[in-house]
Every structure is written in C-alpha cells, then in structure tokens.
PDB file of C-alpha atoms in Angstrom:
ATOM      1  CA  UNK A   1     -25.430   9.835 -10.606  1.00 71.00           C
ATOM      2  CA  UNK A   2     -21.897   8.929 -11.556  1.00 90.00           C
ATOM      3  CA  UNK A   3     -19.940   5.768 -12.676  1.00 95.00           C
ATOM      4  CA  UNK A   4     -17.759   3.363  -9.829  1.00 95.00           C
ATOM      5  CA  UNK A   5     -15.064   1.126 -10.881  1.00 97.00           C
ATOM      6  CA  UNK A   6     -15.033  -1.579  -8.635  1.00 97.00           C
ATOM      7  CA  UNK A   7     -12.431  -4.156  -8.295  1.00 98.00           C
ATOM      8  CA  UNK A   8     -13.323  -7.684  -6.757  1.00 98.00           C
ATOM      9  CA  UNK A   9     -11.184 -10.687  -5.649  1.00 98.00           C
ATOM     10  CA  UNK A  10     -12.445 -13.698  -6.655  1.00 98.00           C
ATOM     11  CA  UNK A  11     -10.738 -17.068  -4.458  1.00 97.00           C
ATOM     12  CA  UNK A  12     -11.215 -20.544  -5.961  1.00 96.00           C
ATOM     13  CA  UNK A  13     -12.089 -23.439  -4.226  1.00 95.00           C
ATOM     14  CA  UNK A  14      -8.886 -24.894  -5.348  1.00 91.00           C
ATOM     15  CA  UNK A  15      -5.449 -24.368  -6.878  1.00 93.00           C
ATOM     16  CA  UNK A  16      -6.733 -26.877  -9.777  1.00 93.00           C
ATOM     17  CA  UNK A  17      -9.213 -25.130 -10.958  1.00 95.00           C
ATOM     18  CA  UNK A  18      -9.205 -23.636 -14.537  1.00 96.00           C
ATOM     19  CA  UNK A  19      -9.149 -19.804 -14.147  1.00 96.00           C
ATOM     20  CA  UNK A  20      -9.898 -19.538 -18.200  1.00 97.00           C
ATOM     21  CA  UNK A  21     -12.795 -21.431 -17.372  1.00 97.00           C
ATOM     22  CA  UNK A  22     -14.100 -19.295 -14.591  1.00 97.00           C
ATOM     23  CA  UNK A  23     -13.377 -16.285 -16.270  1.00 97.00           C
ATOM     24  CA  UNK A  24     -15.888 -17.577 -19.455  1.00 97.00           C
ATOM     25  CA  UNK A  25     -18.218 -18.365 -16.054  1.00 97.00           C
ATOM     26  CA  UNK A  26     -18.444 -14.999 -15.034  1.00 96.00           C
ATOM     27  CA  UNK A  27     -18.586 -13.274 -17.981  1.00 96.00           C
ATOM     28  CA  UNK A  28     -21.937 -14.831 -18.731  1.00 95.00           C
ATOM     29  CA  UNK A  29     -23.525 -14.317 -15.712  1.00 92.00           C
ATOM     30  CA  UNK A  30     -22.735 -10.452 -15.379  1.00 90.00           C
ATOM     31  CA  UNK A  31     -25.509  -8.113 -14.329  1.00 86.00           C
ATOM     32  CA  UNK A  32     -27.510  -5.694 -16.637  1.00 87.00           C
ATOM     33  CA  UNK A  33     -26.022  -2.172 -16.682  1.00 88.00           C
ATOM     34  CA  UNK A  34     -22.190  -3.831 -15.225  1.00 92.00           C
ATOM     35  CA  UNK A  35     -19.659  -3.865 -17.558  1.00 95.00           C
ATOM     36  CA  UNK A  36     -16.419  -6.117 -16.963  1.00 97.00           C
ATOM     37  CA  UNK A  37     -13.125  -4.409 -18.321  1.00 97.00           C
ATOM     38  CA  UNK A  38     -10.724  -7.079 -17.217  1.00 97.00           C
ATOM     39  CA  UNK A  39      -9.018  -9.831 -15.670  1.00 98.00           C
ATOM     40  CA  UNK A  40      -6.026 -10.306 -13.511  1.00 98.00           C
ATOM     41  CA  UNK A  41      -4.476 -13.523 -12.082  1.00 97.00           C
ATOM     42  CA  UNK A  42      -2.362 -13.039  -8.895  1.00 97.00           C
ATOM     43  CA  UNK A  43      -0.800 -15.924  -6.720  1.00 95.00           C
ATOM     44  CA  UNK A  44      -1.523 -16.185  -3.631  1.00 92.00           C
ATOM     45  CA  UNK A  45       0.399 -19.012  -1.778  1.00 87.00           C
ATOM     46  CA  UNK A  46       0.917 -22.896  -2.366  1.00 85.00           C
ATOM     47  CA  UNK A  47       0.006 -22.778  -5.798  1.00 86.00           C
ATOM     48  CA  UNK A  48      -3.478 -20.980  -5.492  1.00 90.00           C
ATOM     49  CA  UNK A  49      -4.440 -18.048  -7.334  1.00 95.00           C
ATOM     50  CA  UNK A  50      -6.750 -14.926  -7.124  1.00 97.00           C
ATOM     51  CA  UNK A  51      -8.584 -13.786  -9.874  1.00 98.00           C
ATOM     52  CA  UNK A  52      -9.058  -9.995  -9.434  1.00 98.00           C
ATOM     53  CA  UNK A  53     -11.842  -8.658 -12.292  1.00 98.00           C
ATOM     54  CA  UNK A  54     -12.859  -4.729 -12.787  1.00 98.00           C
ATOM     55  CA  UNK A  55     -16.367  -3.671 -13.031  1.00 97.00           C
ATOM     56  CA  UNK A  56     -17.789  -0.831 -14.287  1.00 96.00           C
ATOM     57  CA  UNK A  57     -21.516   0.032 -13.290  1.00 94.00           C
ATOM     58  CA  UNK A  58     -23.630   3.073 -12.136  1.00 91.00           C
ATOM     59  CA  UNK A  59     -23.222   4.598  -8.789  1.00 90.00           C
ATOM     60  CA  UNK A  60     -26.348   3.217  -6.918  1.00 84.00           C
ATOM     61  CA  UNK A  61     -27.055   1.577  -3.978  1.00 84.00           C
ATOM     62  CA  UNK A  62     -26.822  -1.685  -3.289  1.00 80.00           C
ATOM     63  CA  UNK A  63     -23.610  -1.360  -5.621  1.00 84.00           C
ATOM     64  CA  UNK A  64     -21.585  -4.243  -5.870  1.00 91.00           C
ATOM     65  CA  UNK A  65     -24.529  -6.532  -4.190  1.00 92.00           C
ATOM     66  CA  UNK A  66     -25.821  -8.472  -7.273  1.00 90.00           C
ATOM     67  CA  UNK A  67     -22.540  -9.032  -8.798  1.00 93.00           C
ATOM     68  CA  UNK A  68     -20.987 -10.573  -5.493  1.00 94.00           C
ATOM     69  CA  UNK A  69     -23.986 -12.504  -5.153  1.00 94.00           C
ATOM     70  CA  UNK A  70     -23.645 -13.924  -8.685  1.00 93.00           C
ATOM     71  CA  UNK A  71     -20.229 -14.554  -8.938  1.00 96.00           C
ATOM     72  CA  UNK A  72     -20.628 -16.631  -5.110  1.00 96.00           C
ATOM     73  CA  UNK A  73     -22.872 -19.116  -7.028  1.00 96.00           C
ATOM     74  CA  UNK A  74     -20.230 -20.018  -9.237  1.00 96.00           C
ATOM     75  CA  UNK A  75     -19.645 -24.030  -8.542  1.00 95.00           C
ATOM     76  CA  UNK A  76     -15.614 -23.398  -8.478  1.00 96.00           C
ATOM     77  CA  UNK A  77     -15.255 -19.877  -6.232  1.00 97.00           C
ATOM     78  CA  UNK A  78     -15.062 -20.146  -2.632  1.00 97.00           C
ATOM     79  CA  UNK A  79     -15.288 -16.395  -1.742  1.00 97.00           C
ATOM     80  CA  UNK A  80     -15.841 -12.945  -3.084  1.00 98.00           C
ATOM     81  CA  UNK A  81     -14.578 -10.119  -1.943  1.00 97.00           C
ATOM     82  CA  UNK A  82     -14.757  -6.614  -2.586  1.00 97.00           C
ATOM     83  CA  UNK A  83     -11.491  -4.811  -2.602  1.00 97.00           C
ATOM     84  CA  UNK A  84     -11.753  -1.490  -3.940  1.00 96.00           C
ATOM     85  CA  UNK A  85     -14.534   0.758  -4.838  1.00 95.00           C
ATOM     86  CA  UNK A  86     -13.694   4.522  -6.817  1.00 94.00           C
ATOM     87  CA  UNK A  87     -15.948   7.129  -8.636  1.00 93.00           C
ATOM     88  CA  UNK A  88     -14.675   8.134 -12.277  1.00 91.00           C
TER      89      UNK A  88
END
C-alpha cells in the first residue's frame, strides 16, 4: 500500500475568526498514522478566508473519512471539503 497526499479546504464560520487559532485546533486533533505538512490561507470573498492544509497518510480506505470528520467538529469551521487526493 502506498502514501496519498491529500489536500482539504477548511471554511470558517466567519471572516472573524482567528485562523492561527484554528490551525493550533487542528493540529491537535489529527488522526494516528496522518501527518499534516502545512497550511495555506486563501481569500475567498468579503473578507473570508479558506484555510487549505496537506495531509499525508496511508493509502486505505475510508481515506480522508476520520480527518474530515474531526476537523467538522471544530466549534469555528463551517465545512470541510476535500479538494484533491494524489498517490506519491
């Protein structure tokens, strides 16, 4: 079994929320076996940003599952999304 790289989009609830503060968030709550090799901040429109984060994890199924499903409990996201998934 190989390694993915998977990219997901993370959306705030808000444009005042403190991305520094969500990134600490989700760094603590990443999955055994996952690792996180960064952050990126894009803007989106009317002052709200997307936080885009790269994970690195075994090729298995279920995939990206358990780290969308942690990241959506997160008191300041309002959606995850998956937006790229690529063997290396």
């Amino acid at each position: 079994m190989g390694r993915v790289a998977a990219t997901i989009k993370i959306m705030p609830k808000d444009p005042d929320v403190d991305m520094d503060k969500l990134k600490d968030e989700i760094k603590k709550m990443i999955p055994k076996g996952v690792e996180l090799k960064n952050f990126d901040v894009k803007p989106i429109a009317f002052g709200l940003m997307a936080l885009y984060a790269l994970f690195v994890m075994e090729d298995k199924e279920g995939g990206t599952e358990d780290i969308e499903r942690a990241i959506s409990r997160l008191e300041d996201v309002e959606s995850v999304m998956v937006e790229s998934v690529g063997l290396i």
